[in-house]
XYZ file of N, CA, C and O in Angstrom:
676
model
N -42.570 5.141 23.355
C -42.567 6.032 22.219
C -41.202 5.936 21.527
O -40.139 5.820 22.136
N -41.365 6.010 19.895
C -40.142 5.553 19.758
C -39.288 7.376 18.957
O -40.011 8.322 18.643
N -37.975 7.405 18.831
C -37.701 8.756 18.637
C -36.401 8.579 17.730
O -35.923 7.448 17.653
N -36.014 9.259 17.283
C -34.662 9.246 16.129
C -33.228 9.984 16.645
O -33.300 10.970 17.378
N -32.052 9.495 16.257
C -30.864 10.197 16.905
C -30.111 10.189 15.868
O -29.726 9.155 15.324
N -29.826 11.361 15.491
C -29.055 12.045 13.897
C -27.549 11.954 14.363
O -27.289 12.915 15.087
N -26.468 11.103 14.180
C -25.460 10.956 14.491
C -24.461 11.836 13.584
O -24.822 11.626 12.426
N -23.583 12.551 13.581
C -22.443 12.897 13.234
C -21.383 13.184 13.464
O -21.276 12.875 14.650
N -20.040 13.765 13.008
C -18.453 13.312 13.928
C -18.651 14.518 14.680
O -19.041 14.446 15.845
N -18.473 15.365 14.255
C -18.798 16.851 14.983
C -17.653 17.710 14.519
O -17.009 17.496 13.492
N -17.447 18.735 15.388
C -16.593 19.531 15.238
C -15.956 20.606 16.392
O -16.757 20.798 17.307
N -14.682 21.338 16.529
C -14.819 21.932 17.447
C -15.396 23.168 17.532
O -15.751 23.637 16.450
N -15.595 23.840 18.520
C -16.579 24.817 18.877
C -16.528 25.997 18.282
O -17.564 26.600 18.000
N -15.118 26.559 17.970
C -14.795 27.541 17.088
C -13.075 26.861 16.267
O -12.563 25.758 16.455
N -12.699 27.709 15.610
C -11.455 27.260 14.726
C -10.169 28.082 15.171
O -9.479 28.898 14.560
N -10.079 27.411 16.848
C -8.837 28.144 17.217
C -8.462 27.160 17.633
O -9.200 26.208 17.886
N -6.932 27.183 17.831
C -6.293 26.297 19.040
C -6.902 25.943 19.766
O -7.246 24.761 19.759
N -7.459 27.130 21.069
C -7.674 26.992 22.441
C -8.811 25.413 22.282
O -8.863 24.442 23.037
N -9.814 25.770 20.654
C -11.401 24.969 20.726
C -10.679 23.554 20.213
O -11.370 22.629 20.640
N -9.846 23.184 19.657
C -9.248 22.666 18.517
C -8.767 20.917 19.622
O -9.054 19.727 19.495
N -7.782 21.882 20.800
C -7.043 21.032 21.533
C -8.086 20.020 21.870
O -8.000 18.859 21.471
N -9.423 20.615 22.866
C -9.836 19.392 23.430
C -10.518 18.463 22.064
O -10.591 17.234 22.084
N -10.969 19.290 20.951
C -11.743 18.076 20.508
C -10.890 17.283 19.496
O -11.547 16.549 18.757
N -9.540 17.289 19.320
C -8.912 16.978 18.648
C -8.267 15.633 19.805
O -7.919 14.556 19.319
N -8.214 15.788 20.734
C -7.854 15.133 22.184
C -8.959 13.821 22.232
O -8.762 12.607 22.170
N -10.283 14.677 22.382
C -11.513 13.609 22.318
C -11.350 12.433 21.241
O -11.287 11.208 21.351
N -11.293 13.612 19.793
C -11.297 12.282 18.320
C -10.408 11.303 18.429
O -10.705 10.118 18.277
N -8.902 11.852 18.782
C -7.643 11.103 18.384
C -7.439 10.184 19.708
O -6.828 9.116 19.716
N -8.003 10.736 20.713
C -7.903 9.318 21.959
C -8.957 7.860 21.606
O -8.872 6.673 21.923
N -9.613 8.394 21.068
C -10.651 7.060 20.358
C -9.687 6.071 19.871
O -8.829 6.131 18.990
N -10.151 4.895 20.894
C -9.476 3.597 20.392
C -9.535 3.169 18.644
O -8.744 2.534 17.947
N -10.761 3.794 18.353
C -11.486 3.550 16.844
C -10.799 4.151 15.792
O -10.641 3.761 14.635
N -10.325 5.386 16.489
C -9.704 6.336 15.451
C -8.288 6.185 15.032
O -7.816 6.349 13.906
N -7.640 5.812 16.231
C -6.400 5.563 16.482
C -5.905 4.223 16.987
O -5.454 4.287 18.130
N -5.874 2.970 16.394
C -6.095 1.766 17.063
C -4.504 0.966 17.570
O -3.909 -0.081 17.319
N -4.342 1.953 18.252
C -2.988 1.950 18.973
C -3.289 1.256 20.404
O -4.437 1.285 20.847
N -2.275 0.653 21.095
C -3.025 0.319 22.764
C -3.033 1.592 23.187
O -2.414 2.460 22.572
N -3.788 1.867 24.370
C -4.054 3.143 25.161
C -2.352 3.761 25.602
O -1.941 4.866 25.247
N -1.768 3.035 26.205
C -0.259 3.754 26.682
C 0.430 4.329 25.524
O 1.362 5.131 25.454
N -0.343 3.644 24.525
C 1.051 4.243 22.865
C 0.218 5.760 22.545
O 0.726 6.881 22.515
N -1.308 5.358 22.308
C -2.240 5.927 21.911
C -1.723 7.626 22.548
O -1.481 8.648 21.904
N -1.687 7.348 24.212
C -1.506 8.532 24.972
C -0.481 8.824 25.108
O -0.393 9.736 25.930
N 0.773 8.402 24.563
C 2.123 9.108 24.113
C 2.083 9.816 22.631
O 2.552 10.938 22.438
N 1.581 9.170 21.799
C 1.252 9.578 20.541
C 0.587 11.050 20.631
O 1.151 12.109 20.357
N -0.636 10.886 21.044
C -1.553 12.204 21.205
C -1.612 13.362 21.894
O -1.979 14.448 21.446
N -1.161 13.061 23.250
C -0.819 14.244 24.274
C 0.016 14.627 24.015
O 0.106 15.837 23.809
N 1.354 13.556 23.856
C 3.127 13.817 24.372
C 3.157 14.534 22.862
O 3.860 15.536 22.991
N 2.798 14.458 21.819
C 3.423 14.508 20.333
C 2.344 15.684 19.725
O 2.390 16.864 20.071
N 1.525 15.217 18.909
C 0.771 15.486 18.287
C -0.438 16.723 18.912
O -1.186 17.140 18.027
N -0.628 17.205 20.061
C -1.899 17.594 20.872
C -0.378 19.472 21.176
O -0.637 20.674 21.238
N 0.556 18.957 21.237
C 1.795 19.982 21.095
C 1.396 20.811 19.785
O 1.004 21.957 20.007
N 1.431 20.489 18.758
C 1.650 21.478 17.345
C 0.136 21.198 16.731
O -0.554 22.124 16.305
N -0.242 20.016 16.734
C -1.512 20.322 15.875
C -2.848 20.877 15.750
O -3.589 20.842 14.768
N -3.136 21.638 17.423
C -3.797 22.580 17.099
C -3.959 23.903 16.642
O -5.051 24.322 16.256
N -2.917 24.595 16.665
C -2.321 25.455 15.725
C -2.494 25.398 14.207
O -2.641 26.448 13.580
N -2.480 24.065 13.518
C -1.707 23.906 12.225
C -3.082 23.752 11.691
O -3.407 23.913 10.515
N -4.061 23.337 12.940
C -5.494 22.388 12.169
C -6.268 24.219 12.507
O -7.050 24.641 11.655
N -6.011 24.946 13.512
C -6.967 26.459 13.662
C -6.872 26.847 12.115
O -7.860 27.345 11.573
N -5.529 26.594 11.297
C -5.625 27.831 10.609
C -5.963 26.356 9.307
O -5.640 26.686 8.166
N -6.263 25.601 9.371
C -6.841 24.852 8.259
C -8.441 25.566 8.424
O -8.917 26.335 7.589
N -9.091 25.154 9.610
C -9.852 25.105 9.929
C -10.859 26.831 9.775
O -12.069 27.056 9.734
N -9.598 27.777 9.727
C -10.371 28.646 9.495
C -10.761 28.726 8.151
O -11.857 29.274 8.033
N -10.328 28.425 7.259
C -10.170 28.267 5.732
C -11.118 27.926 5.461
O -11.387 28.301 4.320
N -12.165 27.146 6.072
C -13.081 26.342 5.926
C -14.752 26.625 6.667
O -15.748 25.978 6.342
N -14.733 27.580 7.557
C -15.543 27.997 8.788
C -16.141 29.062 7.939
O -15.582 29.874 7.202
N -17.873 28.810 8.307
C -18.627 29.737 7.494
C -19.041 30.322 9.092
O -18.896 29.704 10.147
N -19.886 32.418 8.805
C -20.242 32.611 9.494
C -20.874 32.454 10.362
O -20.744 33.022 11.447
N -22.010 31.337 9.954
C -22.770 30.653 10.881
C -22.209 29.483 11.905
O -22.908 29.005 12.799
N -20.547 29.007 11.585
C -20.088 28.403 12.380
C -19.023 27.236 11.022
O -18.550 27.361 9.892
N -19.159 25.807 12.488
C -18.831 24.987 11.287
C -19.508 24.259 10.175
O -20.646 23.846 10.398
N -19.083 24.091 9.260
C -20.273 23.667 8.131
C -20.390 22.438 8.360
O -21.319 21.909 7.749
N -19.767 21.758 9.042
C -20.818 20.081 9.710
C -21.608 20.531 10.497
O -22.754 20.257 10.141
N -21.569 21.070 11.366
C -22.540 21.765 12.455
C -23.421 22.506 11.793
O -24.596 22.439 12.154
N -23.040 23.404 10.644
C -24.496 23.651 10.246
C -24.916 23.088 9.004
O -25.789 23.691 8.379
N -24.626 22.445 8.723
C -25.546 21.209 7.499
C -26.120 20.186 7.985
O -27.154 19.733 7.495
N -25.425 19.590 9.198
C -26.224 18.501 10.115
C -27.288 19.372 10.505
O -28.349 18.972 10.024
N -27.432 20.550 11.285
C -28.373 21.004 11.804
C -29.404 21.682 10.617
O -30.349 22.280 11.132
N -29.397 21.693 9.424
C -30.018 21.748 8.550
C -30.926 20.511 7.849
O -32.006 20.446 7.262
N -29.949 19.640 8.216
C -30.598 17.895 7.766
C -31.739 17.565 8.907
O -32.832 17.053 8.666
N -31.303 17.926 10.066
C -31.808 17.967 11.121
C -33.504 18.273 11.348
O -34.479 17.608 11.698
N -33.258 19.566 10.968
C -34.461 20.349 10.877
C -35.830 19.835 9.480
O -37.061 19.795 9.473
N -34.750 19.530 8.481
C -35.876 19.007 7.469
C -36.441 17.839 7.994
O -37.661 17.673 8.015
N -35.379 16.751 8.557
C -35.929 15.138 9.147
C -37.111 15.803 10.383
O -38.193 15.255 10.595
N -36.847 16.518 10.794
C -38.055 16.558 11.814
C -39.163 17.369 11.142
O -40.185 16.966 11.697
N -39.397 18.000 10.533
C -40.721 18.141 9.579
C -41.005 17.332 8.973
O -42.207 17.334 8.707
N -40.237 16.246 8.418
C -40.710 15.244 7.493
C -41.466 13.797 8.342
O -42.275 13.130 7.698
N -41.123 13.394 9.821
C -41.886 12.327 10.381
C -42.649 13.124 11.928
O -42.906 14.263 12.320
N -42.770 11.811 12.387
C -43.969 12.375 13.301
C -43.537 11.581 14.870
O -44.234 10.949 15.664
N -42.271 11.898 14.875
C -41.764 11.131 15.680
C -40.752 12.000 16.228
O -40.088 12.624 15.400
N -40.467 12.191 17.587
C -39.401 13.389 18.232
C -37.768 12.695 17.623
O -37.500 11.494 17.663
N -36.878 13.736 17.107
C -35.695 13.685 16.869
C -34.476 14.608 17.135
O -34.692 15.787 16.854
N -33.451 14.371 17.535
C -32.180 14.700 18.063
C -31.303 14.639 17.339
O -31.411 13.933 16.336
N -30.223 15.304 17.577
C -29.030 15.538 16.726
C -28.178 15.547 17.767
O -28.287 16.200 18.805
N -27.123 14.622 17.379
C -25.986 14.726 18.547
C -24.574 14.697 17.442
O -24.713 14.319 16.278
N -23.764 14.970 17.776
C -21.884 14.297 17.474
C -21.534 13.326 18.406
O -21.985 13.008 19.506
N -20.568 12.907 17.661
C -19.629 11.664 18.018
C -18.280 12.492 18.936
O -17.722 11.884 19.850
N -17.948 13.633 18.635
C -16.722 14.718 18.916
C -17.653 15.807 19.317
O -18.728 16.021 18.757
N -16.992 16.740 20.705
C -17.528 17.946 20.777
C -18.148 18.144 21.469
O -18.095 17.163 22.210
N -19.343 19.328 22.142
C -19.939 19.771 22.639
C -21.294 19.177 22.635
O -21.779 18.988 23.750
N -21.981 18.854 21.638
C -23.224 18.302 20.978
C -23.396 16.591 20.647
O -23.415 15.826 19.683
N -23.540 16.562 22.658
C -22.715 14.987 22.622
C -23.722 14.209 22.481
O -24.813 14.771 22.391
N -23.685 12.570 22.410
C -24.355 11.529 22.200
C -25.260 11.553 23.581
O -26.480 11.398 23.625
N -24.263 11.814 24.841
C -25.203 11.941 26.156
C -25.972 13.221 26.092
O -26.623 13.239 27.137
N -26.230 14.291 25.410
C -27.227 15.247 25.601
C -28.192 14.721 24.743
O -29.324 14.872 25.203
N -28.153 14.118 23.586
C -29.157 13.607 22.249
C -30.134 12.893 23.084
O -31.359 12.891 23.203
N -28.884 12.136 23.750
C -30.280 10.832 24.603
C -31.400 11.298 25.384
O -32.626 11.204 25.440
N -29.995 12.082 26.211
C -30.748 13.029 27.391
C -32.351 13.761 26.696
O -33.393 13.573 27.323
N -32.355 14.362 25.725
C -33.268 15.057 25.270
C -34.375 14.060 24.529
O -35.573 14.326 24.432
N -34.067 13.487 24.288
C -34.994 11.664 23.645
C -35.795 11.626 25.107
O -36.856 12.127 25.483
N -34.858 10.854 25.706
C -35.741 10.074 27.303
C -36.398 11.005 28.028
O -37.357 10.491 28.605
N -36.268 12.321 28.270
C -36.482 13.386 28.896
C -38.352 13.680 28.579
O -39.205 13.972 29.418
N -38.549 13.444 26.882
C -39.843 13.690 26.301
C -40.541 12.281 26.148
O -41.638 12.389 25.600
N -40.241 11.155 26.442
C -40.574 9.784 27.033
C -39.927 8.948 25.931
O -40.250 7.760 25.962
N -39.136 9.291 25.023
C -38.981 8.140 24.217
C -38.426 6.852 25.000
O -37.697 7.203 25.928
N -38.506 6.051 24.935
C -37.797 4.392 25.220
C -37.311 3.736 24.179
O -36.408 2.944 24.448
N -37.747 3.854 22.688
C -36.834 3.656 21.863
C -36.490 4.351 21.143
O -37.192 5.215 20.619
N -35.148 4.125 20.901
C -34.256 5.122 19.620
C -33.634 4.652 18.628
O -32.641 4.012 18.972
N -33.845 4.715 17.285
C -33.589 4.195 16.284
C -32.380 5.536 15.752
O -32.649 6.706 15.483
N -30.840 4.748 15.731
C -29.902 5.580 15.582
C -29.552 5.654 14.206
O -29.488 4.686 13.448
N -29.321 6.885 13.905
C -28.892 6.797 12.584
C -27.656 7.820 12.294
O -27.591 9.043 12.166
N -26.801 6.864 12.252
C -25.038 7.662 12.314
C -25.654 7.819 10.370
O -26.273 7.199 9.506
N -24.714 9.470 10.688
C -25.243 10.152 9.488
C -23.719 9.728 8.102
O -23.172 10.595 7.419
N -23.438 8.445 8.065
C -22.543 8.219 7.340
C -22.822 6.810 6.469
O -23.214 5.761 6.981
N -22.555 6.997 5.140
C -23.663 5.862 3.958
C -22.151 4.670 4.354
O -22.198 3.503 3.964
N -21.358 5.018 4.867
C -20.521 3.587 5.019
C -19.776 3.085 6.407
O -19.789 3.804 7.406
N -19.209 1.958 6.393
C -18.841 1.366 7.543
C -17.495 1.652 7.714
O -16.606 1.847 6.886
N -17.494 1.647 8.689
C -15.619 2.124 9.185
C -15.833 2.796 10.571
O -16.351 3.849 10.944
N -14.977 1.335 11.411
C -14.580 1.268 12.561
C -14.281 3.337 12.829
O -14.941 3.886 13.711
N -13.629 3.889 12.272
C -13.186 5.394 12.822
C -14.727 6.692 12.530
O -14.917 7.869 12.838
N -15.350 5.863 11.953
C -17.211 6.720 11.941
C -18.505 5.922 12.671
O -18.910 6.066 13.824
N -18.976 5.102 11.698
C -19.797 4.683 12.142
C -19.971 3.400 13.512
O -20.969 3.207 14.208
N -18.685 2.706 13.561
C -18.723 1.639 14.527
C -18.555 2.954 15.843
O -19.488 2.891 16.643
N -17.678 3.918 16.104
C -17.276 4.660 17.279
C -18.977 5.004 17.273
O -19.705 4.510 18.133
N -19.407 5.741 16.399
C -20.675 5.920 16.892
C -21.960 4.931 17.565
O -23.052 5.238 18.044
N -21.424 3.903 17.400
C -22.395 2.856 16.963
C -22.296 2.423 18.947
O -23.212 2.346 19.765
N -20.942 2.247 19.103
C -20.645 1.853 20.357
C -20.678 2.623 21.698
O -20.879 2.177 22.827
N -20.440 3.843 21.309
C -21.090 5.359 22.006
C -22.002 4.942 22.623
O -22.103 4.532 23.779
N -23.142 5.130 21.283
C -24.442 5.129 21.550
C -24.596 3.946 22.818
O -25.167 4.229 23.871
N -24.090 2.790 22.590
C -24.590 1.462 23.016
C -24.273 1.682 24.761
O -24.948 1.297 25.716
N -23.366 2.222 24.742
C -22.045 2.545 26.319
C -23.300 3.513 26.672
O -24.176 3.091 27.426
N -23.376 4.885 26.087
C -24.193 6.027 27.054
C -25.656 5.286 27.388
O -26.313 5.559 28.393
N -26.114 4.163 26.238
C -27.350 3.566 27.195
C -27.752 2.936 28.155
O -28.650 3.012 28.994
N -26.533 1.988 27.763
C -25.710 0.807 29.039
C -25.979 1.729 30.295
O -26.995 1.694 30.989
N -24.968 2.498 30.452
C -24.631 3.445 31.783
C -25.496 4.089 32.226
O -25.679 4.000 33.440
N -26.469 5.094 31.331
C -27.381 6.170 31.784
C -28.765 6.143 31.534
O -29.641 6.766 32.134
N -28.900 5.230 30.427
C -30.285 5.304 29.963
C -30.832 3.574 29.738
O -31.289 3.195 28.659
N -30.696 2.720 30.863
C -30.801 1.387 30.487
C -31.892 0.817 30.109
O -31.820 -0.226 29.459
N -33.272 1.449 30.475
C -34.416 1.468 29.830
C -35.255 1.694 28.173
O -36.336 1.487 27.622
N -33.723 2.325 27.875
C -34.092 2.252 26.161
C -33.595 1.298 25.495
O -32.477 0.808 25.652
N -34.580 0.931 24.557
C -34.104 -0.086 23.791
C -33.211 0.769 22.157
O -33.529 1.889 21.755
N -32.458 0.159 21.700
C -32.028 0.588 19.972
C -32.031 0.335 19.369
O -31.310 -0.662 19.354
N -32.423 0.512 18.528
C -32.012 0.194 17.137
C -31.433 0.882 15.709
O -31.822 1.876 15.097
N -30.241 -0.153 15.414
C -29.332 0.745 15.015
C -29.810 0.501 13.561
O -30.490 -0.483 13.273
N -29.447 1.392 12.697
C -29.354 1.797 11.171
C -28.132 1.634 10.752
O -27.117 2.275 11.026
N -28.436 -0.051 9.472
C -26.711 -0.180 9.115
C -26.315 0.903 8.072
O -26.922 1.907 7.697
N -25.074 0.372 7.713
C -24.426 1.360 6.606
C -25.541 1.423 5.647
O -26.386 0.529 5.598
N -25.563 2.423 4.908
C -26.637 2.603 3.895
C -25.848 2.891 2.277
O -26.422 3.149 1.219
N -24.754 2.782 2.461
C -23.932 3.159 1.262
C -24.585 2.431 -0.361
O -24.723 3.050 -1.416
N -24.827 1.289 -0.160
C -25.651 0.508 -1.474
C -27.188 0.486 -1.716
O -27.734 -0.237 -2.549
N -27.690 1.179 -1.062
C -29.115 1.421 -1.081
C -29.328 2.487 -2.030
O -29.429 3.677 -1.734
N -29.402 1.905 -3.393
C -29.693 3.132 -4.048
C -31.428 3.342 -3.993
O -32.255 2.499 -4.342
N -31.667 4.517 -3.529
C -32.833 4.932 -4.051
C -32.835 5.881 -5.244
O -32.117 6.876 -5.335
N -33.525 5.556 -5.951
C -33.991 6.590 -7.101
C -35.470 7.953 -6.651
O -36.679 7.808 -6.468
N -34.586 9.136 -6.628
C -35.791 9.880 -5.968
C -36.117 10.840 -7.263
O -35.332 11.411 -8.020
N -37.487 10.818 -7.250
C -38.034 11.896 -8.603
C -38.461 13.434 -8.114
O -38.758 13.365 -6.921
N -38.581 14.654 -8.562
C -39.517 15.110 -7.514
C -40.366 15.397 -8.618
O -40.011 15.819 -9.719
N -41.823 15.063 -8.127
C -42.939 14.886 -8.020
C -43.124 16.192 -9.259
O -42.420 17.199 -9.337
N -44.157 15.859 -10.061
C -44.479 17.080 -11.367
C -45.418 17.801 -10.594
O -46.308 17.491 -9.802
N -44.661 19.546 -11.358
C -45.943 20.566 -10.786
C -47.429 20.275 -11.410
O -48.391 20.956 -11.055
């Protein structure tokens, strides 16, 4: 059975420090994000940067945080909800960063029998720090945990123009 996986970067859990540190830790240790070797990478991020910038990013971050949470978290989960009324095929929503990981998306795919998953990182262009980290995620959590599924990935979509009408009353 084949099933869909709604990719996006994510966000942290609330817009404080305390939520800020680890997922700011998660993004910025990404070889993808930060294409430093690992020993620079982890002087850079822990020793330097993981010190002051969750503080500086809480109070960006609150600036920006609607009641319902974060507004990637809830517009993905809004995109979410329409894509699964619209096909006939089980679909998931995971992040790349965060709580709402690539290994629970799967987890919840294989769990209802899918074997294939057609991924679709929710970003119209290419770049190693979005869509390739996602791309390779995905490929690693199947490798390791789910080796029975097959993927298939969804390239950049950035030049695909569609022209959409809506339909006369």
């Amino acid at each position: 059975m084949k099933g869909v996986l709604l990719v996006n970067l994510g966000s942290p859990k609330s817009p404080t420090p305390k939520d800020l540190k680890p997922y700011l830790e998660e993004f910025l240790m990404d070889e993808r994000v930060i294409d430093f070797p690992k020993w620079l990478r982890t002087i850079l991020v822990k020793g330097i940067i993981l010190k002051t910038r969750p503080r500086r990013s809480a109070k960006a971050y609150k600036k920006i945080w609607w009641k319902e949470g974060s507004p990637l978290i809830v517009l993905s989960k809004r995109l979410f909800n329409k894509v699964k009324k619209l096909v006939k095929i089980p679909v998931a929503l995971a992040m790349r960063y965060g709580s709402m990981s690539i290994i629970n998306g799967l987890k919840e795919l294989h769990e209802i029998g899918v074997n294939e998953v057609i991924v679709l990182p929710l970003y119209p262009h290419y770049a190693m720090s979005s869509y390739e980290t996602v791309v390779e995620k995905v490929k690693k959590e199947v490798r390791l945990k789910f080796p029975s599924i097959k993927l298939k990935i969804i390239d950049p979509f950035y030049n695909n123009c569609l022209l959409y009408t809506s339909p006369s009353p």
